[in-house]
Amino acid sequence: MRLKICVLAVVTSAGLLSGCDTPEGQGAGYGAAGGAIIGGLAGGNVRSAAAGAAAGAATGAIIGAIVHENERQRYDQDAPPGGYPYGRRTEYPGVVQSPYYPHNLIDVHGIPPGALVLDPSVNRPFVRP
């Protein structure tokens, strides 16, 4: 019975945290799931699983923040003089036109404005308007 409760706690916490799109949120979700499993197996009760989930979420969020900072620094270091070109808006929501020839339409759903987008046809980045 205790194992079923621990598994339910893991699945619930993973489901609640799976919608996080940032590296910090993803790290917290994976850390919480892993910590709950380890805590539940080590302690054999829900309290141990909850403590493991909390510790795992904190550790995962810290690791995610480090990953996020490294990605940001990589984008800043590789930027050409004058910055990246901007894509062009289209009449279709969530779709922009690439600034690079042949000016393909790129699906940018879920990508925030100002973020870098990669044009897969020329393998070059541009800024989402």
PDB file of C-alpha atoms in Angstrom:
ATOM      1  CA  MET A   1       0.000   0.000   0.000  1.00  0.00           C
ATOM      2  CA  ARG A   2       2.803   2.401   0.877  1.00  0.00           C
ATOM      3  CA  LEU A   3       4.532   1.739  -2.422  1.00  0.00           C
ATOM      4  CA  LYS A   4       1.328   2.594  -4.306  1.00  0.00           C
ATOM      5  CA  ILE A   5       1.072   5.889  -2.431  1.00  0.00           C
ATOM      6  CA  CYS A   6       4.717   6.680  -3.179  1.00  0.00           C
ATOM      7  CA  VAL A   7       4.225   5.925  -6.863  1.00  0.00           C
ATOM      8  CA  LEU A   8       1.100   8.096  -6.896  1.00  0.00           C
ATOM      9  CA  ALA A   9       3.053  10.952  -5.279  1.00  0.00           C
ATOM     10  CA  VAL A  10       5.797  10.648  -7.893  1.00  0.00           C
ATOM     11  CA  VAL A  11       3.384  10.597 -10.817  1.00  0.00           C
ATOM     12  CA  THR A  12       1.403  13.526  -9.426  1.00  0.00           C
ATOM     13  CA  SER A  13       4.465  15.690  -8.789  1.00  0.00           C
ATOM     14  CA  ALA A  14       5.923  14.874 -12.199  1.00  0.00           C
ATOM     15  CA  GLY A  15       2.614  15.709 -13.860  1.00  0.00           C
ATOM     16  CA  LEU A  16       2.276  19.012 -12.044  1.00  0.00           C
ATOM     17  CA  LEU A  17       5.792  20.117 -12.908  1.00  0.00           C
ATOM     18  CA  SER A  18       5.915  18.811 -16.481  1.00  0.00           C
ATOM     19  CA  GLY A  19       4.385  21.987 -17.941  1.00  0.00           C
ATOM     20  CA  CYS A  20       7.391  24.099 -17.009  1.00  0.00           C
ATOM     21  CA  ASP A  21       9.159  25.316 -20.147  1.00  0.00           C
ATOM     22  CA  THR A  22      12.252  26.851 -18.590  1.00  0.00           C
ATOM     23  CA  PRO A  23      15.364  24.818 -17.812  1.00  0.00           C
ATOM     24  CA  GLU A  24      14.818  25.630 -14.132  1.00  0.00           C
ATOM     25  CA  GLY A  25      11.280  24.260 -14.223  1.00  0.00           C
ATOM     26  CA  GLN A  26      12.269  21.165 -16.148  1.00  0.00           C
ATOM     27  CA  GLY A  27      15.139  20.505 -13.747  1.00  0.00           C
ATOM     28  CA  ALA A  28      12.818  20.915 -10.775  1.00  0.00           C
ATOM     29  CA  GLY A  29      10.318  18.488 -12.290  1.00  0.00           C
ATOM     30  CA  TYR A  30      12.861  15.797 -13.046  1.00  0.00           C
ATOM     31  CA  GLY A  31      14.569  16.333  -9.699  1.00  0.00           C
ATOM     32  CA  ALA A  32      11.275  16.068  -7.816  1.00  0.00           C
ATOM     33  CA  ALA A  33      10.351  12.852  -9.589  1.00  0.00           C
ATOM     34  CA  GLY A  34      13.760  11.295  -8.996  1.00  0.00           C
ATOM     35  CA  GLY A  35      13.921  12.496  -5.397  1.00  0.00           C
ATOM     36  CA  ALA A  36      10.448  11.151  -4.642  1.00  0.00           C
ATOM     37  CA  ILE A  37      11.364   7.740  -6.030  1.00  0.00           C
ATOM     38  CA  ILE A  38      14.608   7.571  -4.070  1.00  0.00           C
ATOM     39  CA  GLY A  39      13.007   8.939  -0.892  1.00  0.00           C
ATOM     40  CA  GLY A  40      10.066   6.556  -1.168  1.00  0.00           C
ATOM     41  CA  LEU A  41      12.280   3.540  -1.720  1.00  0.00           C
ATOM     42  CA  ALA A  42      14.727   4.499   1.030  1.00  0.00           C
ATOM     43  CA  GLY A  43      12.158   5.444   3.665  1.00  0.00           C
ATOM     44  CA  GLY A  44       9.206   3.366   2.539  1.00  0.00           C
ATOM     45  CA  ASN A  45       6.582   5.991   3.355  1.00  0.00           C
ATOM     46  CA  VAL A  46       4.972   9.100   1.910  1.00  0.00           C
ATOM     47  CA  ARG A  47       6.851  11.438   4.231  1.00  0.00           C
ATOM     48  CA  SER A  48      10.192  10.166   2.921  1.00  0.00           C
ATOM     49  CA  ALA A  49       8.950  10.472  -0.658  1.00  0.00           C
ATOM     50  CA  ALA A  50       7.841  14.065  -0.039  1.00  0.00           C
ATOM     51  CA  ALA A  51      11.180  14.973   1.539  1.00  0.00           C
ATOM     52  CA  GLY A  52      13.014  13.371  -1.381  1.00  0.00           C
ATOM     53  CA  ALA A  53      10.826  15.240  -3.864  1.00  0.00           C
ATOM     54  CA  ALA A  54      11.542  18.572  -2.169  1.00  0.00           C
ATOM     55  CA  ALA A  55      15.286  17.961  -2.096  1.00  0.00           C
ATOM     56  CA  GLY A  56      15.262  16.728  -5.693  1.00  0.00           C
ATOM     57  CA  ALA A  57      13.236  19.708  -6.898  1.00  0.00           C
ATOM     58  CA  ALA A  58      15.624  22.170  -5.276  1.00  0.00           C
ATOM     59  CA  THR A  59      18.672  20.422  -6.709  1.00  0.00           C
ATOM     60  CA  GLY A  60      17.075  20.121 -10.143  1.00  0.00           C
ATOM     61  CA  ALA A  61      16.138  23.805 -10.185  1.00  0.00           C
ATOM     62  CA  ILE A  62      19.702  24.805  -9.318  1.00  0.00           C
ATOM     63  CA  ILE A  63      21.108  22.599 -12.074  1.00  0.00           C
ATOM     64  CA  GLY A  64      18.504  23.981 -14.496  1.00  0.00           C
ATOM     65  CA  ALA A  65      19.507  27.548 -13.607  1.00  0.00           C
ATOM     66  CA  ILE A  66      23.137  26.727 -14.355  1.00  0.00           C
ATOM     67  CA  VAL A  67      22.171  25.221 -17.718  1.00  0.00           C
ATOM     68  CA  HIS A  68      20.025  28.268 -18.521  1.00  0.00           C
ATOM     69  CA  GLU A  69      22.863  30.669 -17.704  1.00  0.00           C
ATOM     70  CA  ASN A  70      25.316  28.686 -19.842  1.00  0.00           C
ATOM     71  CA  GLU A  71      22.896  28.733 -22.791  1.00  0.00           C
ATOM     72  CA  ARG A  72      22.407  32.492 -22.417  1.00  0.00           C
ATOM     73  CA  GLN A  73      26.153  33.110 -22.351  1.00  0.00           C
ATOM     74  CA  ARG A  74      26.613  30.952 -25.443  1.00  0.00           C
ATOM     75  CA  TYR A  75      24.038  33.022 -27.350  1.00  0.00           C
ATOM     76  CA  ASP A  76      25.638  36.281 -26.235  1.00  0.00           C
ATOM     77  CA  GLN A  77      29.165  35.180 -27.185  1.00  0.00           C
ATOM     78  CA  ASP A  78      28.231  33.966 -30.651  1.00  0.00           C
ATOM     79  CA  ALA A  79      26.250  37.049 -31.655  1.00  0.00           C
ATOM     80  CA  PRO A  80      27.624  38.740 -34.776  1.00  0.00           C
ATOM     81  CA  PRO A  81      28.528  42.447 -34.711  1.00  0.00           C
ATOM     82  CA  GLY A  82      25.295  44.390 -34.919  1.00  0.00           C
ATOM     83  CA  GLY A  83      23.261  41.457 -33.593  1.00  0.00           C
ATOM     84  CA  TYR A  84      21.077  38.881 -35.289  1.00  0.00           C
ATOM     85  CA  PRO A  85      18.540  39.844 -37.980  1.00  0.00           C
ATOM     86  CA  TYR A  86      14.840  39.802 -37.153  1.00  0.00           C
ATOM     87  CA  GLY A  87      12.264  37.555 -38.772  1.00  0.00           C
ATOM     88  CA  ARG A  88       9.277  39.166 -40.477  1.00  0.00           C
ATOM     89  CA  ARG A  89       5.727  38.848 -39.213  1.00  0.00           C
ATOM     90  CA  THR A  90       3.187  37.133 -41.454  1.00  0.00           C
ATOM     91  CA  GLU A  91      -0.590  37.115 -41.541  1.00  0.00           C
ATOM     92  CA  TYR A  92      -0.492  33.730 -39.793  1.00  0.00           C
ATOM     93  CA  PRO A  93      -0.206  33.830 -35.990  1.00  0.00           C
ATOM     94  CA  GLY A  94       2.803  31.899 -34.705  1.00  0.00           C
ATOM     95  CA  VAL A  95       4.514  31.863 -38.108  1.00  0.00           C
ATOM     96  CA  VAL A  96       7.304  34.230 -39.198  1.00  0.00           C
ATOM     97  CA  GLN A  97       9.259  34.640 -42.416  1.00  0.00           C
ATOM     98  CA  SER A  98      12.975  33.962 -42.213  1.00  0.00           C
ATOM     99  CA  PRO A  99      15.271  36.905 -43.022  1.00  0.00           C
ATOM    100  CA  TYR A 100      17.526  34.506 -44.968  1.00  0.00           C
ATOM    101  CA  TYR A 101      17.033  33.473 -48.587  1.00  0.00           C
ATOM    102  CA  PRO A 102      14.780  31.654 -49.625  1.00  0.00           C
ATOM    103  CA  HIS A 103      12.736  33.364 -46.857  1.00  0.00           C
ATOM    104  CA  ASN A 104      10.896  30.245 -45.661  1.00  0.00           C
ATOM    105  CA  LEU A 105       7.996  30.394 -43.236  1.00  0.00           C
ATOM    106  CA  ILE A 106       9.049  29.183 -39.785  1.00  0.00           C
ATOM    107  CA  ASP A 107       6.689  27.909 -37.069  1.00  0.00           C
ATOM    108  CA  VAL A 108       7.511  29.788 -33.855  1.00  0.00           C
ATOM    109  CA  HIS A 109       4.624  28.635 -31.646  1.00  0.00           C
ATOM    110  CA  GLY A 110       5.832  28.437 -28.058  1.00  0.00           C
ATOM    111  CA  ILE A 111       8.915  30.588 -28.688  1.00  0.00           C
ATOM    112  CA  PRO A 112       8.780  33.939 -26.874  1.00  0.00           C
ATOM    113  CA  PRO A 113       9.348  37.198 -28.771  1.00  0.00           C
ATOM    114  CA  GLY A 114      12.990  38.237 -28.715  1.00  0.00           C
ATOM    115  CA  ALA A 115      14.275  34.658 -28.547  1.00  0.00           C
ATOM    116  CA  LEU A 116      16.605  33.169 -31.132  1.00  0.00           C
ATOM    117  CA  VAL A 117      15.046  30.897 -33.746  1.00  0.00           C
ATOM    118  CA  LEU A 118      16.999  28.625 -36.066  1.00  0.00           C
ATOM    119  CA  ASP A 119      16.097  28.563 -39.761  1.00  0.00           C
ATOM    120  CA  PRO A 120      16.623  24.863 -40.524  1.00  0.00           C
ATOM    121  CA  SER A 121      17.004  25.387 -44.281  1.00  0.00           C
ATOM    122  CA  VAL A 122      20.154  27.515 -43.893  1.00  0.00           C
ATOM    123  CA  ASN A 123      21.075  26.568 -40.293  1.00  0.00           C
ATOM    124  CA  ARG A 124      21.337  30.215 -39.211  1.00  0.00           C
ATOM    125  CA  PRO A 125      19.656  31.929 -36.233  1.00  0.00           C
ATOM    126  CA  PHE A 126      17.444  35.003 -36.218  1.00  0.00           C
ATOM    127  CA  VAL A 127      15.381  36.859 -33.619  1.00  0.00           C
ATOM    128  CA  ARG A 128      11.661  36.163 -33.329  1.00  0.00           C
ATOM    129  CA  PRO A 129       9.762  39.451 -33.671  1.00  0.00           C
TER     130      PRO A 129
END
